[in-house]
Structures are given as C-alpha cells and as structure tokens.
Amino acid sequence: VPQQARRSARRTDALSRERIVDAAVAVLDAAGEGGLTFRALSEHLATGPGAIYWHVANKGELLGAATDAVVAAALATEPDAPDSSPQERIRAVALALFDAIDAHPWVGAQLSASSWQVTTTPRLLESTGRQVRAMGVPRAEWFTVTSVLVQYVLGAAAQNAANAQVLGPDADRDTYLDGVARAWEGLDPEDYSFTRVLGDQMRGHDDREQFLAGVDLVLAGITALHPPRTGGSAP
Amino acid sequence: VPQQARRSARRTDALSRERIVDAAVAVLDAAGEGGLTFRALSEHLATGPGAIYWHVANKGELLGAATDAVVAAALATEPDAPDSSPQERIRAVALALFDAIDAHPWVGAQLSASSWQVTTTPRLLESTGRQVRAMGVPRAEWFTVTSVLVQYVLGAAAQNAANAQVLGPDADRDTYLDGVARAWEGLDPEDYSFTRVLGDQMRGHDDREQFLAGVDLVLAGITALHPPRTGGSAP
DNA sequence: ACCTGAACACCGTTCAAGT
DNA sequence: ACCTGAACACCGTTCAAGT
C-alpha cells in the first residue's frame, strides 16, 4: 500500500503537536507548572514519554506553545462593539488577558519571565497597537507606547496570578488580606511610614478593579503626552 | 565547657543563612536559575547538600531570600539629591531596580512570577510610595497608584531581563534586532498591519531609554488623573 | 546545635528497537 | 514516519549517624 493512499485513514487518536499542546494546557491548569511532567503528560496521552519528543523539541518549547495557545484563545474572544472607542477596546483586550492569566496562572510566569514564542509577541502588539494608532499617537511613538501598555498589562496580570496562587482556591481572601494588612501596620514607624498607612486601603481592594485603574492610568498618560490633534481647543 | 562561654569562639567560616544566601546569589549570577542546585551550592560552600537545610527550609525560600537581598541592595544605593523632585526620585528608584534586574536576570522572573518574601513588598512599596505621597496624590489613591508604578517597573524590567537572556552576552544585538524586525515585516499584511510597521522602530531602540519613557508615561498619567492642587491656574 | 553523606523518589532527555 | 520503554545523568529532600 503506497503512503499517499493511507493519508486520510490515519487513526484519529494519533499523536500530534496540537493534541500534545492541548493536553499540556490541561495538565498545567490542573497541577501547575511543577506538575507538567513528560511522564504525567504521556500518561494523559496514553503513550510513552519518548513519543512526545517526536513532535516537540523539549519542555521549553512545549511551555511556549501552551502559552501561545492560551494567548491566542484570549485574544480571539473579543466581540468588539463597532462603535467602541480605542480606549474601550484596549480595556477589553487588557481584561481578556487578565482573565486568561487568572484562569491559567502559569501563563503569567511564562509571559513575564521567558522570552516569548515568535508568534505570541506579534499577537499582543497587534491587538494593542491598532488601538494606539486609533488614539492618534504619533507614528514615531507607536513602538514605545504599545510596548509600555503590553508590559504593564502582562506585569500586573502575572503578579495578580502569583498572589492568587499563594492564596489557594478555598482559603478566605478577607482573612488573608487582613493578615497582610496587620503585618504592614506593625512595621517600623521610621523605616515604613508610608507602607504602614497602606494596610487599610489594601484590605478591601478588588484585583480586577485595581488592574483596570492601572490601565486607565497608562491611557491617561498616553493622552497627556500625546494629545489627540483636534482642530481647536476643547469647549 | 559550658555552651555560653564558647559563643564568641565560633569558627569564622561556619555556615550561616547569610553566607548561604550570598553564595546562592553568586551561583545564580554565574549559572542562572537552572544552575542553582543544592549540590552546586554546597560545593561552593565546601559542605554537604544536607547542611544547607539546617539554615533554609527549601529551595523556594532560598530563592526568595536571594531576591530580597538583591532588591535591598538596589534600593540602598540611591544617593538622592536633597533638592530633587518626587518624579526624579521615582525615576531613580525605577532605574536602580531596572539595573539590578539587568545585572541579576533571575531576579526578574522571581519578582514578577512568584509571590514575594514578606520583606520585599514593603521595601518596594515604601521607596516608591513616599514619592507618590510627595506628588500630592490624594490619600485614598495611594495604594492603587503605588501598586501600578511598582507593577510596571517590575514587569518591564523582568521582560527586559528575559530578552537580554535569550540574546546572550556576546551575540550581536543589532543583528538580532534586525532579524526580529525582518520577521515582523514579513507577517501577513491583513492580520498584522500594525506590527509590520513596527519593525523599523524596534531596530535601533534602547532598552533603558524605552523603560524610562514608560516610567514617564505612568507619571504623566498620575499627574493627569490627580493634578497637584496649586492655589490657582497655571500661567 | 550543627553538620555529613548516603539514600529515596523523582525528573528531562536519549536512543536502540520496534511497527 | 512514528512510537515504545528502558536507561542515563541529574535533581530536591530526608534522615540516621556523627561531632
């Protein structure tokens, strides 16, 4: 039997890079970064550890591909109302990434620490940068402004995911925050005059709200440094 | 001989948490995060792997302590001219952290991915937050504004360190940037109309400059959303 | 109180051997 | 072309035994 004729008759459950990456995401979600093991993964795929290496070069590449899959899915979600402003679209992109990293905390560490997959960076730059362009930022500043936005979004989301991680799914958030607040309030009054006062503000804060406030802050900075050119002065 | 009498006679080369953390920083700088091994570390300290566990609970705690040591040293460096503005001081703190993470790239991954040592967070909040207070930001916004600043600084610095890492110390930066630029310029014109144009701007950019531009952007956002209360309108 | 070093249960990766 | 699974060289951590 010639190879060509058998092409379409492949076993549907055959291994493939895509199936491996999907399984890796599932394992990472269930067991965290430490839980992704070639043995655990191969068991998940009903094969041997060595089989994976036919489709993926090493663990680093696998982590990168898994990260790219999550980012791509997050950026594909946007419905994007046709009459929305660039600022609203940037908030939507940022929130989509924030929620994706919150749902897959290992992505945060991956995105902010290692250098990304070749495909991930353009994805992030494109969906953010289009709105930067629409905001009227001068062309010479596109790279700088877009990078700052992406860096803030990824950095803040990664930190949030790490904090959520240490808390655990069932622990009581209020009790935890209260403990941190008390620790801050007990710091040395001389060395930590500022942080001591922060405890109470941190106690009831909402991570998502805080993240969006940060996005708005950066957006305000963009507008302040690169005001949109309208024909005259504002009313 | 009673124990008390021998106290001051301890061998000067005895193991201690501090000596272990210092050695860990040295190993991490020389060999990266993957190079920090209890075996390599104990060889560095002329002892056995098990000895370290008397002073440090596990590898996570060791990494946290090493990170805290680097951050503390970075924040202690500032000379802080007495007539400098809050904005200038924030830039100085940000640059000190950026340079520290550039010199110890493993710190970037640690700070932006894992939840920090109890002592590291207050350190960062305090040195940044004091200037936020001096800028005249209303008290109710201290936590949000300071968090955003710290998140941007750490996120951007971590990403920069990761990028520098993939390049390696001897590789030619211009050739590398040119390669990325070419890759971007070759992307699909429909899906990546924005990123395609970015290549040329990225080619000659300076990471430190770009980082400072980001800090200024965030500072401008703070001023825009929380204008300092002066008695009247500006001239 | 502090250190030693062998031992345990793992891990990423390779590779001859199969189909 | 794709998969198997044993084998190799590692790793974090423990712990009886020493001083």
Coordinates of C-alpha atoms (C1' of nucleotides) in Angstrom, one line a residue:
Chain A
V1 CA 0.0 0.0 0.0
P2 CA 1.6 3.3 -1.0
Q3 CA 1.8 6.0 1.7
Q4 CA -0.3 8.6 -0.1
A5 CA -3.3 6.4 -0.2
R6 CA -3.3 5.9 3.5
R7 CA -3.1 9.6 4.3
S8 CA -6.7 10.2 5.2
A9 CA -7.0 6.9 7.1
R10 CA -4.8 8.0 10.0
R11 CA -6.0 6.9 13.4
T12 CA -8.0 9.8 14.8
D13 CA -6.3 9.4 18.1
A14 CA -2.8 9.6 16.7
L15 CA -0.4 11.9 18.5
S16 CA 0.0 15.4 17.1
R17 CA 1.6 18.6 18.2
E18 CA -1.8 20.1 18.7
R19 CA -3.1 17.3 20.8
I20 CA 0.1 17.4 22.9
V21 CA -0.2 21.1 23.5
D22 CA -3.8 20.9 24.5
A23 CA -3.0 18.1 26.9
A24 CA -0.2 20.2 28.3
V25 CA -2.5 23.1 29.0
A26 CA -4.9 20.7 30.8
V27 CA -2.1 19.3 32.9
L28 CA -0.8 22.8 33.7
D29 CA -4.2 24.0 34.7
A30 CA -4.8 21.0 36.9
A31 CA -1.4 20.7 38.5
G32 CA 0.5 23.9 37.9
E33 CA 3.9 24.4 36.3
G34 CA 5.5 21.9 38.7
G35 CA 3.0 19.3 37.6
L36 CA 3.9 19.4 33.9
T37 CA 6.0 16.3 33.5
F38 CA 6.7 14.3 30.4
R39 CA 5.7 11.2 32.4
A40 CA 2.4 12.7 33.6
L41 CA 1.7 14.2 30.2
S42 CA 2.4 10.9 28.4
E43 CA 0.1 9.1 30.8
H44 CA -2.6 11.7 29.9
L45 CA -2.0 10.9 26.3
A46 CA -1.8 7.1 26.7
T47 CA 1.7 6.9 25.3
G48 CA 5.4 6.8 26.4
P49 CA 7.5 9.8 27.4
G50 CA 9.7 9.4 24.4
A51 CA 6.8 9.7 21.9
I52 CA 6.3 13.4 22.8
Y53 CA 9.8 14.2 21.6
W54 CA 8.9 13.3 18.1
H55 CA 6.5 16.3 18.0
V56 CA 8.1 18.8 20.4
A57 CA 11.8 19.6 20.8
N58 CA 11.9 20.0 24.6
K59 CA 10.0 21.2 27.6
G60 CA 10.7 24.9 27.0
E61 CA 9.2 24.7 23.5
L62 CA 6.2 22.9 25.0
L63 CA 5.6 25.6 27.6
G64 CA 6.0 28.3 24.9
A65 CA 3.4 26.6 22.7
A66 CA 1.0 26.1 25.5
T67 CA 1.4 29.8 26.4
D68 CA 0.8 30.8 22.8
A69 CA -2.4 28.7 22.7
V70 CA -3.8 30.4 25.7
V71 CA -3.0 33.9 24.5
A72 CA -4.4 33.2 21.1
A73 CA -7.6 32.0 22.6
A74 CA -7.9 35.0 24.9
L75 CA -7.4 37.5 22.1
A76 CA -9.9 35.7 19.8
T77 CA -12.7 36.2 22.3
E78 CA -13.3 39.9 21.8
P79 CA -16.7 40.7 20.3
D80 CA -15.6 44.3 19.8
A81 CA -18.6 46.5 19.5
P82 CA -18.3 48.5 16.3
D83 CA -18.9 51.9 17.9
S84 CA -16.4 51.5 20.8
S85 CA -13.6 53.9 21.3
P86 CA -9.9 52.8 21.1
Q87 CA -9.7 53.2 24.9
E88 CA -12.6 50.9 25.4
R89 CA -11.0 48.3 23.1
I90 CA -7.7 48.5 24.9
R91 CA -9.6 47.9 28.2
A92 CA -11.3 44.9 26.6
V93 CA -8.0 43.4 25.4
A94 CA -6.4 44.0 28.7
L95 CA -9.2 42.4 30.6
A96 CA -9.3 39.4 28.3
L97 CA -5.6 38.9 29.0
F98 CA -6.0 39.5 32.7
D99 CA -8.8 36.9 32.9
A100 CA -6.9 34.4 30.8
I101 CA -3.9 34.7 33.1
D102 CA -6.1 34.5 36.2
A103 CA -7.6 31.3 34.8
H104 CA -4.2 29.8 33.8
P105 CA -1.8 31.3 36.3
W106 CA 1.3 29.5 34.9
V107 CA 0.8 31.7 31.8
G108 CA 1.7 34.8 33.9
A109 CA 5.1 33.4 34.8
Q110 CA 5.7 32.3 31.3
L111 CA 4.8 35.6 29.6
S112 CA 6.7 37.9 32.0
A113 CA 9.8 35.8 32.5
S114 CA 10.8 33.9 29.5
S115 CA 11.2 35.4 26.1
W116 CA 8.1 34.6 24.1
Q117 CA 7.2 32.4 21.3
V118 CA 7.8 34.1 18.0
T119 CA 4.0 34.2 17.3
T120 CA 2.9 35.5 20.8
T121 CA 4.7 38.9 20.6
P122 CA 3.1 40.0 17.3
R123 CA -0.3 38.9 18.5
L124 CA -0.1 41.1 21.6
L125 CA 1.5 44.0 19.8
E126 CA -1.1 43.9 17.1
S127 CA -4.2 43.8 19.2
T128 CA -3.0 46.6 21.4
G129 CA -1.1 48.7 18.8
R130 CA -4.1 49.0 16.5
Q131 CA -5.9 51.0 19.2
V132 CA -2.8 53.0 20.0
R133 CA -2.8 54.0 16.3
A134 CA -6.5 54.8 16.5
M135 CA -5.9 57.0 19.6
G136 CA -3.9 59.4 17.4
V137 CA -0.5 58.7 18.9
P138 CA 2.2 60.0 16.5
R139 CA 3.7 57.2 14.4
A140 CA 7.2 57.7 15.9
E141 CA 5.9 56.7 19.3
W142 CA 4.0 53.6 18.3
F143 CA 6.6 51.1 19.4
T144 CA 7.3 52.8 22.7
V145 CA 3.7 53.4 23.7
T146 CA 2.5 50.0 22.7
S147 CA 5.3 48.3 24.5
V148 CA 4.6 50.2 27.7
L149 CA 1.0 49.1 27.5
V150 CA 1.8 45.5 26.9
Q151 CA 4.4 45.4 29.6
Y152 CA 2.1 46.9 32.2
V153 CA -0.7 44.5 31.3
L154 CA 1.5 41.4 31.5
G155 CA 3.4 42.5 34.5
A156 CA 0.3 43.3 36.5
A157 CA -1.6 40.2 35.4
A158 CA 1.4 38.0 36.3
Q159 CA 1.7 39.5 39.7
N160 CA -2.0 39.1 40.3
A161 CA -1.9 35.4 39.3
A162 CA 1.1 34.8 41.6
N163 CA -0.8 36.3 44.5
A164 CA -3.9 34.4 43.8
Q165 CA -1.7 31.2 43.6
V166 CA -0.3 31.6 47.1
L167 CA -3.8 32.1 48.5
G168 CA -5.2 28.8 47.1
P169 CA -8.7 28.2 45.8
D170 CA -10.5 27.7 49.1
A171 CA -8.7 30.0 51.5
D172 CA -10.6 33.0 52.8
R173 CA -9.4 36.1 50.9
D174 CA -10.5 38.6 53.6
T175 CA -8.7 36.8 56.3
Y176 CA -5.6 36.7 54.2
L177 CA -5.7 40.3 53.2
D178 CA -6.3 41.2 56.9
G179 CA -3.2 39.3 57.9
V180 CA -1.0 41.2 55.4
A181 CA -2.6 44.5 56.4
R182 CA -1.8 43.8 60.1
A183 CA 1.8 42.9 59.1
W184 CA 2.2 46.2 57.3
E185 CA 0.7 48.1 60.1
G186 CA 3.2 46.6 62.5
L187 CA 6.3 47.7 60.5
D188 CA 8.9 50.0 61.9
P189 CA 7.3 53.5 62.0
E190 CA 10.6 55.2 61.0
D191 CA 11.5 53.0 58.0
Y192 CA 8.0 52.3 56.8
S193 CA 6.0 55.4 57.5
F194 CA 4.2 55.1 54.1
T195 CA 3.5 51.3 54.0
R196 CA 2.1 51.3 57.5
V197 CA -0.7 53.5 56.3
L198 CA -1.4 51.4 53.2
G199 CA -2.7 48.4 55.1
D200 CA -6.2 49.7 55.4
Q201 CA -6.5 50.5 51.7
M202 CA -5.3 47.1 50.7
R203 CA -7.8 45.3 53.0
G204 CA -10.9 45.5 50.8
H205 CA -9.4 46.1 47.4
D206 CA -10.5 44.3 44.3
D207 CA -7.8 43.0 42.0
R208 CA -9.7 43.4 38.8
E209 CA -10.7 47.0 39.6
Q210 CA -7.2 47.8 40.6
F211 CA -5.9 46.4 37.3
L212 CA -8.3 48.4 35.3
A213 CA -7.4 51.5 37.3
G214 CA -3.8 50.9 36.2
V215 CA -4.8 50.6 32.5
D216 CA -6.7 53.9 32.8
L217 CA -3.7 55.5 34.4
V218 CA -1.5 54.5 31.5
L219 CA -4.1 55.6 29.0
A220 CA -4.3 58.9 30.7
G221 CA -0.5 59.2 30.5
I222 CA -0.7 58.5 26.7
T223 CA -3.3 61.2 26.2
A224 CA -1.4 63.6 28.3
L225 CA 1.9 63.1 26.5
H226 CA 0.3 62.7 23.0
P227 CA -2.9 64.7 23.0
P228 CA -5.2 63.9 20.0
R229 CA -5.0 66.7 17.4
T230 CA -8.4 68.3 17.2
G231 CA -8.8 71.5 15.1
G232 CA -9.2 73.8 18.1
S233 CA -9.3 74.0 21.9
A234 CA -11.8 72.0 23.9
P235 CA -15.1 73.6 24.9
Chain B
V1 CA 32.9 23.7 78.9
P2 CA 29.5 25.5 79.1
Q3 CA 27.9 26.5 75.8
Q4 CA 27.7 30.2 76.7
A5 CA 31.4 30.6 77.1
R6 CA 32.1 29.2 73.6
R7 CA 29.7 31.7 71.9
S8 CA 32.3 34.2 70.6
A9 CA 34.7 31.5 69.6
R10 CA 32.7 30.2 66.6
R11 CA 34.6 29.3 63.6
T12 CA 34.5 32.3 61.3
D13 CA 33.9 30.0 58.3
A14 CA 30.8 28.4 59.9
L15 CA 27.7 28.1 57.8
S16 CA 25.0 30.7 58.3
R17 CA 21.9 31.8 56.5
E18 CA 23.6 34.9 55.3
R19 CA 26.6 33.1 53.9
I20 CA 24.3 30.6 52.1
V21 CA 22.2 33.4 50.6
D22 CA 25.3 35.3 49.4
A23 CA 26.6 32.1 47.8
A24 CA 23.2 31.5 46.2
V25 CA 23.3 34.9 44.6
A26 CA 26.8 34.2 43.3
V27 CA 25.7 30.8 41.8
L28 CA 22.5 32.3 40.3
D29 CA 24.5 35.1 38.7
A30 CA 27.1 32.7 37.3
A31 CA 24.8 29.9 36.1
G32 CA 21.2 31.2 36.0
E33 CA 18.2 29.9 37.8
G34 CA 18.7 26.4 36.3
G35 CA 22.2 26.4 37.7
L36 CA 21.2 26.8 41.4
T37 CA 21.5 23.3 42.8
F38 CA 21.9 22.2 46.3
R39 CA 24.8 20.2 45.2
A40 CA 26.5 23.0 43.3
L41 CA 25.8 25.4 46.2
S42 CA 27.1 23.0 48.8
E43 CA 30.3 22.5 46.8
H44 CA 30.6 26.3 46.7
L45 CA 30.3 26.3 50.4
A46 CA 32.6 23.3 51.0
T47 CA 29.9 21.3 52.7
G48 CA 27.3 18.6 52.0
P49 CA 23.8 19.2 50.5
G50 CA 22.0 18.4 53.7
A51 CA 23.8 21.0 55.7
I52 CA 22.0 23.8 53.9
Y53 CA 18.7 22.5 55.1
W54 CA 19.6 23.4 58.7
H55 CA 19.5 27.1 57.8
V56 CA 17.0 27.2 54.9
A57 CA 13.7 25.4 54.7
N58 CA 13.7 24.6 50.9
K59 CA 14.7 25.9 47.5
G60 CA 11.8 28.3 47.3
E61 CA 12.7 30.1 50.5
L62 CA 16.3 30.3 49.3
L63 CA 15.3 31.9 46.0
G64 CA 13.1 34.4 47.9
A65 CA 15.9 35.3 50.3
A66 CA 18.3 35.8 47.4
T67 CA 15.8 38.0 45.6
D68 CA 15.2 40.1 48.7
A69 CA 19.0 40.5 49.2
V70 CA 19.3 41.9 45.6
V71 CA 16.3 44.2 46.0
A72 CA 17.5 45.6 49.3
A73 CA 21.0 46.3 47.9
A74 CA 19.5 48.0 44.9
L75 CA 17.2 50.3 47.0
A76 CA 20.0 51.2 49.3
T77 CA 22.1 52.6 46.5
E78 CA 20.3 55.8 45.9
P79 CA 22.2 58.9 46.8
D80 CA 19.0 61.0 46.5
A81 CA 20.0 64.7 45.9
P82 CA 18.1 66.7 48.5
D83 CA 16.6 69.2 46.0
S84 CA 15.3 66.5 43.6
S85 CA 11.6 66.3 42.8
P86 CA 9.4 63.3 43.6
Q87 CA 9.3 62.5 39.9
E88 CA 13.1 62.4 39.7
R89 CA 13.3 60.2 42.8
I90 CA 10.8 57.8 41.3
R91 CA 12.9 57.6 38.1
A92 CA 16.0 57.0 40.3
V93 CA 14.3 54.1 42.2
A94 CA 13.0 52.7 38.9
L95 CA 16.3 52.8 37.3
A96 CA 18.1 51.2 40.3
L97 CA 15.6 48.3 40.1
F98 CA 16.0 48.1 36.3
D99 CA 19.7 47.9 36.5
A100 CA 19.7 45.4 39.4
I101 CA 17.4 43.1 37.4
D102 CA 19.5 43.6 34.3
A103 CA 22.6 42.5 36.4
H104 CA 20.8 39.6 38.0
P105 CA 18.2 38.5 35.4
W106 CA 16.9 35.6 37.6
V107 CA 15.5 38.3 39.9
G108 CA 13.1 39.4 37.2
A109 CA 11.4 36.0 37.0
Q110 CA 11.3 35.8 40.7
L111 CA 9.8 39.2 41.3
S112 CA 7.1 39.1 38.7
A113 CA 6.1 35.5 38.9
S114 CA 6.3 34.2 42.5
S115 CA 4.7 35.9 45.4
W116 CA 7.5 37.7 47.3
Q117 CA 9.2 37.5 50.5
V118 CA 7.3 39.3 53.3
T119 CA 10.1 41.9 53.5
T120 CA 10.4 42.6 49.7
T121 CA 7.0 44.0 49.1
P122 CA 7.1 46.7 51.8
R123 CA 10.6 47.7 50.6
L124 CA 9.3 48.3 47.1
L125 CA 6.1 50.0 48.2
E126 CA 7.9 52.3 50.7
S127 CA 10.5 53.6 48.4
T128 CA 8.0 54.3 45.6
G129 CA 5.1 55.3 47.7
R130 CA 6.9 58.1 49.6
Q131 CA 7.3 59.9 46.3
V132 CA 3.7 59.2 45.3
R133 CA 2.7 60.9 48.5
A134 CA 5.1 63.8 47.8
M135 CA 3.5 64.2 44.4
G136 CA 0.3 65.2 46.1
V137 CA -1.8 62.2 45.1
P138 CA -4.9 62.0 47.3
R139 CA -4.5 59.6 50.2
A140 CA -7.4 57.4 49.0
E141 CA -5.4 56.6 45.8
W142 CA -2.0 55.9 47.4
F143 CA -2.4 52.1 47.2
T144 CA -3.7 52.0 43.7
V145 CA -1.2 54.4 42.2
T146 CA 1.8 53.0 44.0
S147 CA 0.9 49.4 43.0
V148 CA 0.6 50.5 39.4
L149 CA 4.0 52.0 39.4
V150 CA 5.6 49.0 41.1
Q151 CA 3.9 46.6 38.7
Y152 CA 5.0 48.5 35.7
V153 CA 8.6 48.8 36.8
L154 CA 8.9 45.1 37.8
G155 CA 7.0 43.9 34.7
A156 CA 9.1 45.9 32.3
A157 CA 12.4 45.1 34.0
A158 CA 11.6 41.4 34.0
Q159 CA 10.7 41.4 30.3
N160 CA 13.9 43.2 29.5
A161 CA 16.0 40.8 31.5
A162 CA 14.4 37.8 29.7
N163 CA 15.0 39.4 26.3
A164 CA 18.7 40.1 27.3
Q165 CA 18.9 36.5 28.4
V166 CA 17.9 35.0 25.1
L167 CA 20.5 37.1 23.4
G168 CA 23.5 36.0 25.4
P169 CA 26.4 38.2 26.4
D170 CA 28.5 38.0 23.2
A171 CA 25.8 37.9 20.5
D172 CA 25.5 41.0 18.3
R173 CA 22.5 43.0 19.4
D174 CA 22.0 44.8 16.1
T175 CA 21.9 41.6 14.1
Y176 CA 19.4 40.1 16.5
L177 CA 17.1 43.1 16.4
D178 CA 17.4 43.2 12.7
G179 CA 16.3 39.6 12.5
V180 CA 13.2 40.2 14.6
A181 CA 12.4 43.3 12.6
R182 CA 12.6 41.3 9.4
A183 CA 10.3 38.6 10.8
W184 CA 7.7 41.3 11.7
E185 CA 8.0 42.9 8.4
G186 CA 7.2 39.6 6.7
L187 CA 4.0 39.0 8.7
D188 CA 0.6 38.7 7.0
P189 CA -0.4 42.2 5.8
E190 CA -4.0 41.6 6.7
D191 CA -3.6 40.2 10.2
Y192 CA -0.6 42.2 11.2
S193 CA -1.0 45.6 9.5
F194 CA 0.3 47.4 12.7
T195 CA 3.1 45.1 13.7
R196 CA 4.6 45.1 10.2
V197 CA 5.3 48.8 10.5
L198 CA 6.8 48.4 14.0
G199 CA 9.9 46.6 12.8
D200 CA 11.9 49.7 11.8
Q201 CA 11.2 51.5 15.1
M202 CA 12.3 48.5 17.1
R203 CA 15.6 48.1 15.2
G204 CA 17.6 50.8 16.9
H205 CA 15.7 51.2 20.2
D206 CA 17.5 51.4 23.5
D207 CA 16.0 49.3 26.3
R208 CA 16.9 51.6 29.1
E209 CA 15.5 54.7 27.3
Q210 CA 12.3 52.8 26.5
F211 CA 12.0 51.8 30.1
L212 CA 12.4 55.4 31.3
A213 CA 9.8 56.6 28.7
G214 CA 7.4 54.1 30.2
V215 CA 8.0 55.5 33.7
D216 CA 7.4 59.0 32.4
L217 CA 4.2 57.8 30.7
V218 CA 2.9 56.4 34.0
L219 CA 4.0 59.6 35.9
A220 CA 2.1 61.7 33.3
G221 CA -0.9 59.6 33.9
I222 CA -0.7 60.1 37.6
T223 CA -0.5 63.9 37.2
A224 CA -3.3 63.9 34.7
L225 CA -5.7 61.9 36.9
H226 CA -4.5 63.5 40.2
P227 CA -3.4 67.1 39.4
P228 CA -1.4 68.7 42.2
R229 CA -3.5 71.2 44.0
T230 CA -2.0 74.7 43.5
G231 CA -3.8 77.8 44.5
G232 CA -4.8 78.9 41.0
S233 CA -4.4 78.1 37.3
A234 CA -1.0 77.7 35.7
P235 CA 0.5 80.7 33.9
Chain C
dA1 C1' 23.4 22.8 67.9
dC2 C1' 25.1 21.9 63.7
dC3 C1' 27.0 19.0 60.0
dT4 C1' 27.7 14.6 56.9
dG5 C1' 26.7 11.9 53.1
dA6 C1' 24.2 8.0 51.6
dA7 C1' 19.6 7.0 50.1
dC8 C1' 14.9 7.8 48.0
dA9 C1' 11.8 9.2 44.7
dC10 C1' 11.7 11.8 41.2
dC11 C1' 12.9 14.5 36.7
dG12 C1' 14.2 15.7 31.3
dT13 C1' 16.2 13.6 27.6
dT14 C1' 18.2 9.9 24.6
dC15 C1' 18.1 6.0 21.8
dA16 C1' 18.1 1.3 20.2
dA17 C1' 14.5 -1.3 18.9
dG18 C1' 10.1 -2.0 17.1
dT19 C1' 5.8 -1.2 13.6
Chain D
dA1 C1' 7.2 8.1 9.8
dC2 C1' 6.1 7.4 14.2
dC3 C1' 6.1 5.2 18.6
dT4 C1' 8.0 2.3 22.8
dG5 C1' 10.2 2.0 27.1
dA6 C1' 14.4 1.1 29.3
dA7 C1' 18.4 3.6 30.6
dC8 C1' 21.4 7.8 31.9
dA9 C1' 22.5 11.6 34.4
dC10 C1' 20.6 14.5 37.1
dC11 C1' 17.6 16.8 40.9
dG12 C1' 15.2 18.3 45.8
dT13 C1' 14.8 16.4 50.1
dT14 C1' 15.3 13.3 54.1
dC15 C1' 17.5 11.2 57.9
dA16 C1' 20.3 8.2 60.6
dA17 C1' 24.6 8.9 62.2
dG18 C1' 28.3 11.7 63.8
dT19 C1' 30.7 15.8 66.5

